[in-house]
């Protein structure tokens, strides 16, 4: 941190007015917002552990900036290249802006759809124009998307997801299909910048308007894993993100928008039918790749967010297996079909909803524990005060656990996720037994110092988790905010559904 402050002082000539640790990314880099006396002296400081990874981001940022692509500029770099400063693009990502549509099960309004169109039309410019004059040797950890990289991802899936699932497979036959798929994926023209991690969390929304004018534009971050590759991978990654729940109509609309924009900067564009047919192969691969990552983060690291994301990815896989890939990769598809069949899609209409009502509260210990109005006295009170408190930091003091910056702080910190993992296990067991025995009332309450951040986040997530998983009636009360939400009783979702992916 001291090296970062020294770098800031060498850039501005003064010490920052405020230093705030930000939510991190998937790597070991640590981010800080260094606030100066005005916007021109405010930056995001990055402390990394890999010089090569830092060099990749710095080189790519400088190249894209020179090509007038919307990315954060690198403002200063330390002598050892382990620290650097970049533009502060604010705190609102496309993922944050689409939260209402996700919560509605993938029903996105006109404004959200327009944001998606802006992001998807930006992609071909990064892929095509960003590759012009780019020295791909700076890319980390490899300069191009090749068979070796594809085989690594496929074997990652095999060892981290397939083997833990218990599904039988023939090693040699599976390996043969893996190699055939790797060869098929690497026959496309590979003269473009493959972003690798093009997703809504890595698209920041920045208001470039002046004097109160609203002019929100997408900016791109976390492209340091990019490399030379084809056009299809990033589109598959974005549109088939497991948690996004884009329906086929919206996907087709966005693919058409992408092709329309691509045709403006590239002369030889495939027909929409040809492009979509080829894209399907990358969606197939990307889904397998994602399951490998979810398997490692979920089965081995026991992170509930990734475990809860598996059903949506399996749903994508279930749809893909019906689109003609079985003949090309027969053993792989047979194994995947067995995997899908192991998570049956039950007919929700044939299952009766439970009569159980769960009441979930958030509260401040200063004002006492909520009373059980039902008179049953059954349930739990959880103390959230052992977890990191965002209320200690000025930027979060006037926000609650329902606001995106607080959510991002808590989830990137991770303590609240480990806390809730244990809560979910306890709550699920109790709810299932109450449903089995026909009980009608159960209560959960989460307390913290002010009843504003940690308890609100925890209560909201448990309420959503229980309603989505069991279809039971849930009444959620954030007592100190005087906010009450009602989740009506519905037929329970398919077995295996969990909370929506947040990270």
CSV table of C-alpha atoms in Angstrom, one decimal:
chain,number,residue,atom,x,y,z
A,1,UNK,CA,0.0,0.0,0.0
A,2,UNK,CA,2.8,2.4,0.8
A,3,UNK,CA,4.3,1.8,-2.7
A,4,UNK,CA,0.9,2.7,-4.2
A,5,UNK,CA,0.7,5.9,-2.1
A,6,UNK,CA,4.3,6.8,-3.2
A,7,UNK,CA,3.2,6.3,-6.9
A,8,UNK,CA,0.1,8.5,-6.3
A,9,UNK,CA,2.3,11.2,-4.8
A,10,UNK,CA,4.7,11.0,-7.7
A,11,UNK,CA,1.7,11.5,-10.1
A,12,UNK,CA,-0.2,14.2,-8.3
A,13,UNK,CA,2.4,15.7,-5.9
A,14,UNK,CA,0.1,15.2,-2.9
A,15,UNK,CA,-1.3,12.5,-0.7
A,16,UNK,CA,-4.8,11.3,-1.6
A,17,UNK,CA,-7.6,12.8,0.5
A,18,UNK,CA,-9.3,9.3,0.9
A,19,UNK,CA,-8.1,5.8,0.3
A,20,UNK,CA,-10.8,3.1,-0.1
A,21,UNK,CA,-10.3,-0.6,-0.9
A,22,UNK,CA,-12.5,-1.7,-3.7
A,23,UNK,CA,-14.0,-5.0,-4.7
A,24,UNK,CA,-11.4,-7.3,-6.3
A,25,UNK,CA,-11.4,-9.3,-9.4
A,26,UNK,CA,-10.7,-13.0,-10.0
A,27,UNK,CA,-6.9,-12.6,-9.8
A,28,UNK,CA,-4.8,-11.7,-6.8
A,29,UNK,CA,-4.7,-8.0,-7.7
A,30,UNK,CA,-6.0,-5.6,-5.0
A,31,UNK,CA,-7.8,-2.4,-6.0
A,32,UNK,CA,-8.0,1.0,-4.2
A,33,UNK,CA,-9.9,4.2,-5.0
A,34,UNK,CA,-7.5,7.0,-4.3
A,35,UNK,CA,-9.6,10.2,-4.1
A,36,UNK,CA,-7.9,13.5,-4.7
A,37,UNK,CA,-9.1,17.1,-4.3
A,38,UNK,CA,-11.0,16.8,-7.6
A,39,UNK,CA,-12.0,14.3,-10.3
A,40,UNK,CA,-8.8,14.8,-12.3
A,41,UNK,CA,-6.7,13.7,-9.2
A,42,UNK,CA,-8.8,10.6,-8.4
A,43,UNK,CA,-7.6,7.3,-9.7
A,44,UNK,CA,-7.9,3.6,-9.1
A,45,UNK,CA,-4.7,2.1,-7.7
A,46,UNK,CA,-3.8,-1.6,-8.5
A,47,UNK,CA,-1.4,-3.7,-6.5
A,48,UNK,CA,-0.6,-7.0,-8.3
A,49,UNK,CA,1.4,-10.1,-7.6
A,50,UNK,CA,2.2,-11.0,-11.2
A,51,UNK,CA,4.4,-8.7,-13.2
A,52,UNK,CA,3.5,-10.5,-16.5
A,53,UNK,CA,-0.2,-10.0,-15.8
A,54,UNK,CA,0.3,-6.3,-15.0
A,55,UNK,CA,2.4,-5.8,-18.1
A,56,UNK,CA,-0.4,-7.4,-20.2
A,57,UNK,CA,-3.0,-5.0,-18.8
A,58,UNK,CA,-0.8,-2.0,-19.1
A,59,UNK,CA,0.2,-2.7,-22.7
A,60,UNK,CA,-3.3,-3.6,-23.8
A,61,UNK,CA,-4.7,-0.5,-22.1
A,62,UNK,CA,-2.2,1.8,-23.8
A,63,UNK,CA,-2.8,0.2,-27.1
A,64,UNK,CA,-6.6,0.4,-26.9
A,65,UNK,CA,-6.4,4.0,-25.6
A,66,UNK,CA,-4.3,4.9,-28.7
A,67,UNK,CA,-7.0,3.3,-30.8
A,68,UNK,CA,-9.6,5.5,-29.1
A,69,UNK,CA,-11.4,2.5,-27.6
A,70,UNK,CA,-13.3,3.1,-24.2
A,71,UNK,CA,-11.0,1.6,-21.6
A,72,UNK,CA,-9.3,3.0,-18.5
A,73,UNK,CA,-6.1,4.8,-19.2
A,74,UNK,CA,-3.0,3.8,-17.3
A,75,UNK,CA,-1.8,6.9,-15.5
A,76,UNK,CA,1.4,5.8,-13.8
A,77,UNK,CA,3.4,2.6,-13.2
A,78,UNK,CA,5.8,1.8,-10.4
A,79,UNK,CA,9.4,0.9,-11.2
A,80,UNK,CA,8.9,-2.8,-10.3
A,81,UNK,CA,5.7,-2.9,-12.3
A,82,UNK,CA,3.7,-4.4,-9.4
A,83,UNK,CA,1.7,-1.2,-8.9
A,84,UNK,CA,-0.1,1.1,-11.3
A,85,UNK,CA,-2.8,3.8,-11.4
A,86,UNK,CA,-5.6,3.8,-13.9
A,87,UNK,CA,-8.7,5.9,-14.6
A,88,UNK,CA,-11.5,5.7,-12.1
A,89,UNK,CA,-14.6,4.6,-14.1
A,90,UNK,CA,-17.0,4.8,-11.1
A,91,UNK,CA,-18.9,1.9,-9.4
A,92,UNK,CA,-21.7,1.0,-11.8
A,93,UNK,CA,-21.3,-2.1,-14.0
A,94,UNK,CA,-23.6,-3.4,-16.6
A,95,UNK,CA,-24.2,-6.3,-14.3
A,96,UNK,CA,-25.5,-3.9,-11.6
A,97,UNK,CA,-27.7,-2.0,-14.1
A,98,UNK,CA,-29.4,-5.3,-15.3
A,99,UNK,CA,-30.3,-6.5,-11.7
A,100,UNK,CA,-34.0,-5.8,-12.1
A,101,UNK,CA,-34.2,-7.9,-15.3
A,102,UNK,CA,-32.4,-10.8,-13.7
A,103,UNK,CA,-34.6,-10.7,-10.6
A,104,UNK,CA,-37.6,-10.9,-13.0
A,105,UNK,CA,-36.3,-14.1,-14.5
A,106,UNK,CA,-34.7,-12.5,-17.5
A,107,UNK,CA,-37.4,-10.0,-18.4
A,108,UNK,CA,-35.4,-6.9,-19.4
A,109,UNK,CA,-37.1,-3.6,-20.0
A,110,UNK,CA,-36.4,-1.2,-22.9
A,111,UNK,CA,-33.6,0.7,-21.0
A,112,UNK,CA,-31.8,-2.5,-20.0
A,113,UNK,CA,-32.1,-3.8,-23.6
A,114,UNK,CA,-30.6,-0.6,-24.9
A,115,UNK,CA,-27.6,-1.0,-22.5
A,116,UNK,CA,-27.1,-4.5,-23.8
A,117,UNK,CA,-27.2,-3.3,-27.4
A,118,UNK,CA,-24.5,-0.7,-26.6
A,119,UNK,CA,-22.2,-3.3,-25.0
A,120,UNK,CA,-22.7,-5.8,-27.8
A,121,UNK,CA,-22.1,-3.2,-30.5
A,122,UNK,CA,-18.8,-2.2,-28.8
A,123,UNK,CA,-17.5,-5.7,-28.9
A,124,UNK,CA,-16.6,-6.0,-32.6
A,125,UNK,CA,-14.7,-2.7,-32.4
A,126,UNK,CA,-12.5,-4.1,-29.6
A,127,UNK,CA,-12.1,-7.4,-31.5
A,128,UNK,CA,-11.3,-6.0,-34.9
A,129,UNK,CA,-9.9,-2.5,-34.4
A,130,UNK,CA,-8.2,-3.5,-31.2
A,131,UNK,CA,-6.2,-6.1,-33.0
A,132,UNK,CA,-4.8,-3.6,-35.5
A,133,UNK,CA,-1.1,-3.2,-34.8
A,134,UNK,CA,-1.4,-5.1,-31.5
A,135,UNK,CA,1.7,-7.0,-30.4
A,136,UNK,CA,0.0,-10.2,-29.1
A,137,UNK,CA,3.2,-11.4,-27.5
A,138,UNK,CA,2.3,-9.1,-24.5
A,139,UNK,CA,-0.8,-11.2,-23.8
A,140,UNK,CA,-1.0,-13.2,-20.6
A,141,UNK,CA,-0.7,-16.2,-20.0
A,142,UNK,CA,-0.6,-17.1,-23.7
A,143,UNK,CA,-0.7,-15.1,-27.0
A,144,UNK,CA,-3.4,-17.0,-28.8
A,145,UNK,CA,-6.4,-19.3,-28.5
A,146,UNK,CA,-5.1,-22.6,-29.5
A,147,UNK,CA,-5.6,-26.4,-29.1
A,148,UNK,CA,-3.4,-26.5,-26.0
A,149,UNK,CA,-5.6,-23.9,-24.3
A,150,UNK,CA,-8.8,-25.7,-25.3
A,151,UNK,CA,-7.5,-29.0,-24.0
A,152,UNK,CA,-6.6,-27.4,-20.7
A,153,UNK,CA,-10.2,-26.1,-20.3
A,154,UNK,CA,-11.7,-29.4,-21.3
A,155,UNK,CA,-9.6,-31.4,-18.9
A,156,UNK,CA,-10.3,-28.8,-16.2
A,157,UNK,CA,-14.0,-29.7,-16.7
A,158,UNK,CA,-13.2,-33.4,-16.6
A,159,UNK,CA,-11.3,-33.4,-13.3
A,160,UNK,CA,-13.2,-30.6,-11.5
A,161,UNK,CA,-16.8,-31.3,-12.6
A,162,UNK,CA,-17.3,-34.6,-14.4
A,163,UNK,CA,-15.3,-36.9,-12.1
A,164,UNK,CA,-16.9,-35.4,-8.9
A,165,UNK,CA,-20.3,-36.0,-10.5
A,166,UNK,CA,-19.8,-39.7,-10.5
A,167,UNK,CA,-20.9,-40.1,-14.2
A,168,UNK,CA,-19.0,-43.0,-15.9
A,169,UNK,CA,-17.0,-42.3,-19.0
A,170,UNK,CA,-14.3,-44.0,-21.1
A,171,UNK,CA,-11.1,-42.1,-20.8
A,172,UNK,CA,-9.7,-42.7,-24.3
A,173,UNK,CA,-13.0,-42.1,-26.1
A,174,UNK,CA,-13.6,-38.9,-24.2
A,175,UNK,CA,-10.0,-37.8,-24.9
A,176,UNK,CA,-10.6,-38.4,-28.6
A,177,UNK,CA,-13.7,-36.2,-28.6
A,178,UNK,CA,-11.9,-33.5,-26.7
A,179,UNK,CA,-9.1,-33.4,-29.3
A,180,UNK,CA,-11.7,-33.3,-32.1
A,181,UNK,CA,-13.5,-30.4,-30.5
A,182,UNK,CA,-10.2,-28.6,-29.9
A,183,UNK,CA,-9.3,-29.0,-33.5
A,184,UNK,CA,-12.7,-27.8,-34.7
A,185,UNK,CA,-12.6,-24.7,-32.5
A,186,UNK,CA,-9.3,-23.5,-33.8
A,187,UNK,CA,-10.0,-23.6,-37.5
A,188,UNK,CA,-11.6,-20.2,-37.7
A,189,UNK,CA,-9.8,-17.0,-38.7
A,190,UNK,CA,-7.8,-16.0,-35.7
A,191,UNK,CA,-6.8,-12.4,-36.5
A,192,UNK,CA,-8.8,-10.7,-33.8
A,193,UNK,CA,-8.6,-9.7,-30.2
A,194,UNK,CA,-10.3,-12.4,-28.1
A,195,UNK,CA,-11.3,-10.6,-24.9
A,196,UNK,CA,-11.7,-14.0,-23.0
A,197,UNK,CA,-13.7,-12.5,-20.1
A,198,UNK,CA,-16.3,-10.4,-21.9
A,199,UNK,CA,-19.2,-10.3,-19.4
A,200,UNK,CA,-21.5,-7.8,-17.9
A,201,UNK,CA,-19.4,-7.4,-14.8
A,202,UNK,CA,-16.5,-6.2,-16.9
A,203,UNK,CA,-18.5,-3.5,-18.6
A,204,UNK,CA,-18.6,-0.3,-16.6
A,205,UNK,CA,-21.2,2.4,-17.3
A,206,UNK,CA,-19.8,5.9,-17.3
A,207,UNK,CA,-21.8,9.1,-17.6
A,208,UNK,CA,-19.9,11.3,-20.0
A,209,UNK,CA,-22.6,14.0,-20.0
A,210,UNK,CA,-21.9,17.5,-18.7
A,211,UNK,CA,-24.1,20.0,-16.8
A,212,UNK,CA,-26.7,17.4,-15.8
A,213,UNK,CA,-26.9,15.7,-19.2
A,214,UNK,CA,-27.3,12.0,-19.0
A,215,UNK,CA,-24.9,10.3,-21.5
A,216,UNK,CA,-24.1,6.8,-20.2
A,217,UNK,CA,-21.5,4.9,-22.2
A,218,UNK,CA,-19.9,1.5,-21.8
A,219,UNK,CA,-16.3,1.2,-20.9
A,220,UNK,CA,-14.3,-2.1,-20.7
A,221,UNK,CA,-12.1,-3.5,-17.9
A,222,UNK,CA,-10.3,-6.7,-16.9
A,223,UNK,CA,-9.1,-7.6,-20.4
A,224,UNK,CA,-5.7,-8.7,-19.3
A,225,UNK,CA,-6.5,-12.3,-20.1
A,226,UNK,CA,-7.1,-11.5,-23.8
A,227,UNK,CA,-5.3,-13.0,-26.7
A,228,UNK,CA,-5.4,-13.6,-30.5
A,229,UNK,CA,-8.5,-15.6,-31.5
A,230,UNK,CA,-11.7,-15.8,-33.4
A,231,UNK,CA,-14.8,-13.6,-33.2
A,232,UNK,CA,-17.2,-16.2,-31.7
A,233,UNK,CA,-15.9,-16.9,-28.3
A,234,UNK,CA,-16.7,-13.6,-26.6
A,235,UNK,CA,-20.2,-13.4,-28.0
A,236,UNK,CA,-20.9,-17.0,-26.7
A,237,UNK,CA,-19.4,-16.0,-23.3
A,238,UNK,CA,-21.6,-12.9,-23.0
A,239,UNK,CA,-24.9,-14.1,-24.3
A,240,UNK,CA,-24.9,-17.5,-22.7
A,241,UNK,CA,-23.7,-16.4,-19.3
A,242,UNK,CA,-25.5,-18.8,-17.0
A,243,UNK,CA,-27.0,-16.3,-14.6
A,244,UNK,CA,-28.1,-13.7,-17.2
A,245,UNK,CA,-31.1,-15.7,-18.5
A,246,UNK,CA,-31.4,-14.0,-21.8
A,247,UNK,CA,-34.1,-15.8,-23.8
A,248,UNK,CA,-33.5,-17.0,-27.4
A,249,UNK,CA,-35.4,-14.0,-28.8
A,250,UNK,CA,-33.1,-11.5,-27.0
A,251,UNK,CA,-30.0,-13.5,-27.9
A,252,UNK,CA,-30.9,-13.5,-31.6
A,253,UNK,CA,-31.7,-9.8,-31.4
A,254,UNK,CA,-28.2,-9.1,-29.9
A,255,UNK,CA,-26.4,-11.4,-32.4
A,256,UNK,CA,-28.1,-9.5,-35.2
A,257,UNK,CA,-27.0,-6.2,-33.7
A,258,UNK,CA,-23.4,-7.5,-33.3
A,259,UNK,CA,-23.4,-8.6,-37.0
A,260,UNK,CA,-24.8,-5.3,-38.1
A,261,UNK,CA,-22.0,-3.4,-36.3
A,262,UNK,CA,-19.4,-5.9,-37.5
A,263,UNK,CA,-20.4,-5.3,-41.1
A,264,UNK,CA,-19.5,-1.6,-40.6
A,265,UNK,CA,-15.9,-2.3,-39.9
A,266,UNK,CA,-15.3,-5.6,-41.7
A,267,UNK,CA,-16.1,-6.4,-45.3
A,268,UNK,CA,-16.4,-10.2,-45.4
A,269,UNK,CA,-19.0,-11.0,-42.7
A,270,UNK,CA,-20.7,-14.4,-42.7
A,271,UNK,CA,-24.4,-14.6,-43.3
A,272,UNK,CA,-26.5,-14.5,-40.1
A,273,UNK,CA,-27.4,-18.2,-40.5
A,274,UNK,CA,-23.8,-19.3,-41.1
A,275,UNK,CA,-22.6,-17.2,-38.2
A,276,UNK,CA,-25.2,-18.5,-35.7
A,277,UNK,CA,-24.5,-22.1,-36.7
A,278,UNK,CA,-20.8,-21.6,-36.0
A,279,UNK,CA,-21.5,-19.7,-32.8
A,280,UNK,CA,-23.4,-22.7,-31.5
A,281,UNK,CA,-20.1,-24.7,-31.3
A,282,UNK,CA,-18.5,-22.0,-29.2
A,283,UNK,CA,-21.5,-21.9,-26.9
A,284,UNK,CA,-21.2,-25.7,-26.5
A,285,UNK,CA,-17.5,-25.4,-25.5
A,286,UNK,CA,-18.1,-22.3,-23.3
A,287,UNK,CA,-20.8,-24.1,-21.3
A,288,UNK,CA,-18.5,-27.1,-20.7
A,289,UNK,CA,-15.7,-24.6,-19.7
A,290,UNK,CA,-18.0,-22.8,-17.3
A,291,UNK,CA,-19.0,-26.0,-15.6
A,292,UNK,CA,-15.4,-26.8,-15.0
A,293,UNK,CA,-14.9,-23.4,-13.3
A,294,UNK,CA,-18.1,-23.9,-11.2
A,295,UNK,CA,-17.0,-27.4,-10.3
A,296,UNK,CA,-13.7,-26.2,-8.9
A,297,UNK,CA,-15.1,-23.1,-7.1
A,298,UNK,CA,-18.2,-25.0,-5.9
A,299,UNK,CA,-17.2,-28.6,-5.2
A,300,UNK,CA,-13.6,-28.0,-4.1
A,301,UNK,CA,-13.7,-24.5,-2.6
A,302,UNK,CA,-17.3,-24.8,-1.4
A,303,UNK,CA,-18.3,-21.4,-2.5
A,304,UNK,CA,-22.1,-21.3,-2.5
A,305,UNK,CA,-22.4,-18.7,-5.3
A,306,UNK,CA,-20.8,-21.2,-7.8
A,307,UNK,CA,-22.7,-24.2,-6.5
A,308,UNK,CA,-26.0,-22.2,-7.0
A,309,UNK,CA,-24.9,-21.3,-10.5
A,310,UNK,CA,-24.6,-24.9,-11.7
A,311,UNK,CA,-28.3,-25.5,-12.4
A,312,UNK,CA,-28.5,-22.6,-14.8
A,313,UNK,CA,-25.4,-23.8,-16.7
A,314,UNK,CA,-26.9,-27.4,-16.8
A,315,UNK,CA,-30.0,-25.8,-18.3
A,316,UNK,CA,-28.0,-24.3,-21.1
A,317,UNK,CA,-26.3,-27.6,-21.7
A,318,UNK,CA,-29.7,-29.4,-21.8
A,319,UNK,CA,-30.8,-27.1,-24.6
A,320,UNK,CA,-27.5,-27.4,-26.6
A,321,UNK,CA,-27.5,-31.2,-26.7
A,322,UNK,CA,-30.5,-31.1,-28.9
A,323,UNK,CA,-28.7,-29.2,-31.7
A,324,UNK,CA,-26.8,-31.7,-33.6
A,325,UNK,CA,-23.5,-31.9,-31.8
A,326,UNK,CA,-24.0,-35.6,-30.7
A,327,UNK,CA,-22.9,-37.1,-34.0
A,328,UNK,CA,-19.6,-35.1,-34.1
A,329,UNK,CA,-18.6,-35.8,-30.5
A,330,UNK,CA,-20.6,-39.0,-29.6
A,331,UNK,CA,-19.0,-40.1,-26.4
A,332,UNK,CA,-18.7,-36.6,-25.0
A,333,UNK,CA,-22.3,-35.9,-25.7
A,334,UNK,CA,-23.4,-39.2,-24.3
A,335,UNK,CA,-21.5,-38.4,-21.1
A,336,UNK,CA,-23.0,-34.9,-21.0
A,337,UNK,CA,-26.5,-36.4,-21.5
A,338,UNK,CA,-26.0,-38.7,-18.5
A,339,UNK,CA,-24.9,-35.7,-16.6
A,340,UNK,CA,-28.0,-33.7,-17.5
A,341,UNK,CA,-30.3,-36.7,-16.9
A,342,UNK,CA,-28.8,-36.9,-13.4
A,343,UNK,CA,-30.5,-33.6,-12.6
A,344,UNK,CA,-34.1,-34.2,-13.7
A,345,UNK,CA,-36.4,-31.4,-14.7
A,346,UNK,CA,-39.5,-32.0,-12.6
A,347,UNK,CA,-42.9,-30.8,-13.6
A,348,UNK,CA,-43.5,-28.0,-11.2
A,349,UNK,CA,-47.3,-28.0,-12.0
A,350,UNK,CA,-47.6,-31.5,-10.6
A,351,UNK,CA,-46.0,-30.6,-7.2
A,352,UNK,CA,-48.1,-29.0,-4.6
A,353,UNK,CA,-46.8,-25.8,-2.9
A,354,UNK,CA,-46.2,-26.0,0.9
A,355,UNK,CA,-48.4,-24.3,3.4
A,356,UNK,CA,-45.3,-23.0,5.3
A,357,UNK,CA,-44.8,-19.3,5.7
A,358,UNK,CA,-41.3,-18.1,6.5
A,359,UNK,CA,-40.8,-14.6,8.1
A,360,UNK,CA,-37.3,-13.1,7.6
A,361,UNK,CA,-36.2,-10.0,9.4
A,362,UNK,CA,-33.2,-7.7,9.4
A,363,UNK,CA,-32.7,-5.5,12.5
A,364,UNK,CA,-30.4,-3.5,14.7
A,365,UNK,CA,-29.4,-5.0,18.0
A,366,UNK,CA,-29.6,-1.5,19.5
A,367,UNK,CA,-33.3,-1.7,19.0
A,368,UNK,CA,-33.9,-5.2,20.1
A,369,UNK,CA,-34.7,-8.6,18.5
A,370,UNK,CA,-38.0,-8.7,16.5
A,371,UNK,CA,-40.9,-10.4,18.2
A,372,UNK,CA,-42.5,-13.5,16.8
A,373,UNK,CA,-46.0,-12.4,16.1
A,374,UNK,CA,-47.2,-15.9,15.4
A,375,UNK,CA,-46.7,-17.2,18.9
A,376,UNK,CA,-44.8,-20.3,17.7
A,377,UNK,CA,-41.4,-19.2,18.9
A,378,UNK,CA,-39.8,-21.3,16.2
A,379,UNK,CA,-36.7,-20.1,14.3
A,380,UNK,CA,-33.3,-18.6,14.5
A,381,UNK,CA,-31.6,-15.3,15.2
A,382,UNK,CA,-28.2,-14.8,13.5
A,383,UNK,CA,-25.6,-12.3,14.6
A,384,UNK,CA,-23.9,-10.7,11.5
A,385,UNK,CA,-21.5,-8.6,13.5
A,386,UNK,CA,-18.6,-11.0,13.1
A,387,UNK,CA,-18.4,-10.1,9.4
A,388,UNK,CA,-16.6,-7.1,7.8
A,389,UNK,CA,-18.8,-4.0,8.3
A,390,UNK,CA,-19.1,-1.7,5.2
A,391,UNK,CA,-20.7,0.9,7.5
A,392,UNK,CA,-17.3,1.7,8.9
A,393,UNK,CA,-16.4,3.4,5.6
A,394,UNK,CA,-17.7,6.8,4.5
A,395,UNK,CA,-18.8,5.8,0.9
A,396,UNK,CA,-21.2,3.2,2.3
A,397,UNK,CA,-22.6,5.0,5.4
A,398,UNK,CA,-25.8,6.3,3.7
A,399,UNK,CA,-26.4,3.0,1.7
A,400,UNK,CA,-27.9,-0.3,2.7
A,401,UNK,CA,-27.3,-3.9,1.9
A,402,UNK,CA,-29.7,-3.6,-1.0
A,403,UNK,CA,-27.4,-1.1,-2.8
A,404,UNK,CA,-25.0,-2.4,-5.5
A,405,UNK,CA,-21.8,-0.8,-4.0
A,406,UNK,CA,-22.5,-2.5,-0.6
A,407,UNK,CA,-23.4,-5.8,-2.2
A,408,UNK,CA,-20.1,-5.7,-4.2
A,409,UNK,CA,-18.1,-4.8,-1.1
A,410,UNK,CA,-19.6,-7.7,1.0
A,411,UNK,CA,-19.3,-10.3,-1.8
A,412,UNK,CA,-15.8,-9.4,-2.8
A,413,UNK,CA,-14.7,-9.3,0.9
A,414,UNK,CA,-16.2,-12.9,1.1
A,415,UNK,CA,-16.9,-13.1,4.8
A,416,UNK,CA,-20.6,-12.7,4.4
A,417,UNK,CA,-20.7,-15.5,1.8
A,418,UNK,CA,-19.0,-18.0,4.1
A,419,UNK,CA,-21.4,-16.9,6.9
A,420,UNK,CA,-24.5,-17.4,4.6
A,421,UNK,CA,-23.3,-20.7,3.3
A,422,UNK,CA,-23.7,-22.1,6.9
A,423,UNK,CA,-27.0,-20.3,7.3
A,424,UNK,CA,-28.3,-21.8,4.0
A,425,UNK,CA,-27.4,-25.3,5.1
A,426,UNK,CA,-29.2,-24.9,8.4
A,427,UNK,CA,-32.2,-23.1,7.0
A,428,UNK,CA,-32.7,-25.7,4.1
A,429,UNK,CA,-32.7,-28.6,6.6
A,430,UNK,CA,-35.2,-26.9,8.8
A,431,UNK,CA,-37.5,-25.8,6.0
A,432,UNK,CA,-37.5,-29.2,4.4
A,433,UNK,CA,-38.4,-30.8,7.8
A,434,UNK,CA,-41.2,-28.3,8.4
A,435,UNK,CA,-42.6,-28.8,4.9
A,436,UNK,CA,-42.5,-32.6,5.4
A,437,UNK,CA,-44.4,-32.3,8.8
A,438,UNK,CA,-46.9,-29.7,7.5
A,439,UNK,CA,-45.9,-26.9,9.8
A,440,UNK,CA,-47.0,-23.4,8.8
A,441,UNK,CA,-44.7,-20.9,10.4
A,442,UNK,CA,-40.9,-20.3,10.8
A,443,UNK,CA,-38.8,-17.2,11.5
A,444,UNK,CA,-35.3,-16.1,10.7
A,445,UNK,CA,-33.8,-12.9,11.9
A,446,UNK,CA,-30.4,-11.2,11.1
A,447,UNK,CA,-29.0,-8.6,13.4
A,448,UNK,CA,-26.1,-6.2,13.0
A,449,UNK,CA,-25.0,-3.0,14.6
A,450,UNK,CA,-27.3,-0.6,12.7
A,451,UNK,CA,-29.6,-3.0,10.9
A,452,UNK,CA,-28.5,-1.4,7.6
A,453,UNK,CA,-25.8,-3.3,5.8
A,454,UNK,CA,-24.9,-6.8,6.7
A,455,UNK,CA,-28.2,-7.8,8.2
A,456,UNK,CA,-30.1,-6.4,5.3
A,457,UNK,CA,-27.9,-8.2,2.8
A,458,UNK,CA,-28.3,-11.5,4.7
A,459,UNK,CA,-32.0,-11.3,5.2
A,460,UNK,CA,-32.6,-10.4,1.5
A,461,UNK,CA,-30.5,-13.3,0.3
A,462,UNK,CA,-32.0,-15.9,2.6
A,463,UNK,CA,-35.6,-14.8,1.6
A,464,UNK,CA,-34.8,-15.0,-2.1
A,465,UNK,CA,-33.0,-18.3,-1.6
A,466,UNK,CA,-35.8,-20.0,0.3
A,467,UNK,CA,-38.5,-18.7,-2.1
A,468,UNK,CA,-36.7,-19.8,-5.2
A,469,UNK,CA,-35.7,-23.2,-3.9
A,470,UNK,CA,-38.9,-24.2,-2.2
A,471,UNK,CA,-41.7,-22.0,-3.6
A,472,UNK,CA,-42.9,-21.2,-0.1
A,473,UNK,CA,-44.5,-18.0,1.0
A,474,UNK,CA,-41.8,-15.6,2.5
A,475,UNK,CA,-42.5,-12.3,4.2
A,476,UNK,CA,-39.3,-10.2,4.4
A,477,UNK,CA,-39.1,-7.2,6.7
A,478,UNK,CA,-36.1,-4.8,6.8
A,479,UNK,CA,-37.3,-3.4,10.1
A,480,UNK,CA,-35.0,-0.4,10.4
A,481,UNK,CA,-35.7,0.7,6.8
A,482,UNK,CA,-39.4,0.0,7.2
A,483,UNK,CA,-39.4,-2.0,4.0
A,484,UNK,CA,-41.6,-5.1,3.8
A,485,UNK,CA,-41.6,-7.5,0.8
A,486,UNK,CA,-43.9,-10.4,0.1
A,487,UNK,CA,-42.8,-13.5,-1.9
A,488,UNK,CA,-46.1,-15.3,-2.7
A,489,UNK,CA,-46.5,-19.1,-2.5
A,490,UNK,CA,-45.9,-20.8,-5.8
A,491,UNK,CA,-45.2,-24.3,-7.1
A,492,UNK,CA,-41.6,-25.1,-6.1
A,493,UNK,CA,-38.9,-24.9,-8.7
A,494,UNK,CA,-37.0,-27.9,-10.1
A,495,UNK,CA,-34.8,-29.7,-7.7
A,496,UNK,CA,-31.3,-28.3,-7.8
A,497,UNK,CA,-32.3,-24.7,-8.3
A,498,UNK,CA,-30.4,-22.3,-6.1
A,499,UNK,CA,-30.0,-18.6,-5.7
A,500,UNK,CA,-29.1,-16.5,-8.7
A,501,UNK,CA,-25.5,-16.1,-9.6
A,502,UNK,CA,-24.1,-12.8,-8.4
A,503,UNK,CA,-20.5,-13.1,-9.1
